[in-house]
Coordinates of C-alpha atoms in Angstrom, one line a residue:
X1 CA 90.9 85.8 118.7
X2 CA 88.3 83.8 119.1
X3 CA 84.6 84.6 120.9
X4 CA 85.4 88.1 120.4
X5 CA 88.2 88.4 122.9
X6 CA 91.7 89.0 121.5
X7 CA 94.8 86.8 122.9
X8 CA 98.5 88.1 122.4
X9 CA 101.1 85.1 121.4
X10 CA 105.3 86.0 121.2
X11 CA 105.8 84.4 117.9
X12 CA 109.1 85.7 117.2
X13 CA 112.9 85.0 117.3
X14 CA 115.2 83.9 120.9
X15 CA 118.1 86.6 119.3
X16 CA 118.0 90.8 119.6
X17 CA 116.6 92.6 116.9
X18 CA 117.4 96.6 116.5
X19 CA 115.2 97.6 114.2
X20 CA 116.3 101.3 113.0
X21 CA 114.2 103.8 111.0
X22 CA 114.6 104.9 107.5
X23 CA 113.5 107.7 105.9
X24 CA 111.4 109.9 103.4
X25 CA 113.2 111.5 100.9
X26 CA 111.0 114.2 98.7
X27 CA 111.0 113.4 95.0
X28 CA 109.3 116.3 92.9
X29 CA 105.8 115.4 94.1
X30 CA 105.7 112.6 95.8
X31 CA 107.6 112.0 99.5
X32 CA 109.2 108.0 98.4
X33 CA 109.9 106.4 102.2
X34 CA 113.9 104.7 101.6
X35 CA 113.5 101.6 104.6
X36 CA 117.1 101.0 106.4
X37 CA 118.0 97.9 104.9
X38 CA 120.2 97.1 107.8
X39 CA 117.1 97.2 109.8
X40 CA 115.6 93.6 111.2
X41 CA 112.2 92.7 109.8
X42 CA 110.2 90.3 109.7
X43 CA 109.9 89.2 106.3
X44 CA 107.3 86.4 106.1
X45 CA 104.9 83.8 107.7
X46 CA 103.6 80.6 105.3
X47 CA 101.8 78.0 107.3
X48 CA 102.5 74.2 106.2
X49 CA 99.2 72.0 105.9
X50 CA 101.1 68.5 106.1
X51 CA 102.1 69.0 109.3
X52 CA 100.5 72.3 110.9
X53 CA 103.4 74.7 111.5
X54 CA 103.0 77.8 111.6
X55 CA 106.3 79.0 109.6
X56 CA 107.5 82.5 109.8
X57 CA 110.8 84.3 108.7
X58 CA 112.6 86.9 110.2
X59 CA 116.2 89.0 108.5
X60 CA 118.2 89.2 111.9
X61 CA 120.8 91.6 110.4
X62 CA 120.3 93.4 107.4
X63 CA 123.7 93.8 104.9
X64 CA 125.0 97.1 105.1
X65 CA 127.1 98.5 101.1
X66 CA 130.4 97.8 103.8
X67 CA 129.2 94.1 104.5
X68 CA 126.9 92.4 102.2
X69 CA 127.6 89.7 103.8
X70 CA 126.9 90.4 107.3
X71 CA 122.9 89.7 106.7
X72 CA 121.6 86.3 109.3
X73 CA 117.9 85.5 108.6
X74 CA 116.8 82.4 110.7
X75 CA 113.1 80.3 110.1
X76 CA 110.6 80.3 112.9
X77 CA 109.3 76.9 113.5
X78 CA 105.7 76.8 115.6
X79 CA 102.6 74.6 116.3
X80 CA 99.7 75.2 115.3
X81 CA 98.6 77.5 118.7
X82 CA 101.6 79.3 118.3
X83 CA 104.6 77.1 120.7
X84 CA 107.8 77.8 119.5
X85 CA 109.4 74.7 118.2
X86 CA 112.8 75.4 116.2
X87 CA 114.7 78.4 114.5
X88 CA 116.8 77.9 111.3
X89 CA 119.2 80.0 110.1
X90 CA 119.9 80.6 106.6
X91 CA 121.9 82.1 104.1
X92 CA 119.4 83.8 101.2
X93 CA 121.8 83.5 98.6
X94 CA 121.8 79.8 99.1
X95 CA 118.4 78.7 100.0
X96 CA 115.1 80.3 99.2
X97 CA 112.0 81.1 101.4
X98 CA 107.8 80.4 100.7
X99 CA 108.3 77.1 100.0
X100 CA 105.3 74.6 99.3
X101 CA 104.3 72.1 101.4
X102 CA 104.8 68.0 99.6
X103 CA 103.6 65.1 101.4
X104 CA 107.5 64.4 102.1
X105 CA 108.0 67.8 104.1
X106 CA 108.4 71.9 102.8
X107 CA 110.4 72.1 100.0
X108 CA 112.7 75.0 99.5
X109 CA 114.7 76.6 96.3
X110 CA 118.5 75.8 96.9
X111 CA 119.8 79.1 95.0
X112 CA 123.4 77.6 95.3
X113 CA 122.4 74.3 92.8
X114 CA 120.0 76.3 90.3
X115 CA 121.0 76.7 86.9
X116 CA 118.6 77.7 83.2
X117 CA 118.1 74.3 82.7
X118 CA 118.1 72.8 86.3
X119 CA 115.7 74.1 89.8
X120 CA 116.9 72.4 93.1
X121 CA 114.6 71.8 95.9
X122 CA 115.6 70.5 100.4
X123 CA 113.1 68.8 101.7
X124 CA 112.6 70.1 105.2
X125 CA 110.1 67.5 107.1
X126 CA 109.4 69.5 109.8
X127 CA 107.3 66.0 111.5
X128 CA 110.9 64.8 112.7
X129 CA 111.0 68.0 115.4
X130 CA 110.7 66.0 118.8
X131 CA 107.6 67.5 120.6
X132 CA 109.4 68.8 124.9
X133 CA 105.9 67.4 126.2

């Protein structure tokens, strides 16, 4: 919003998403909503203050009971005006979401190398993204 006027910007993935309807189930005096976990889902948003990049996590395809391996996720990178700059595919079992800013880049947990005694981070340097302008 600017000057009491609304403008819309596309901040989505280049891949087709399929949003599947969840269900509601009566449970005593309550009604419980059960989302469809196979559905696509925009999962989070963050801002890298070091490089002024907007980061958005999206689940392109969710897992099923029959095939837990089919889940696919992407990290979308935008500039401060929401111009798309990059899409990174990642595995949520190996790479964490919702990292933190450092002077050297945006840090995300590497789950495959983590133990109770050691935590390992991947640092992504968004300043190295080449502008098409």
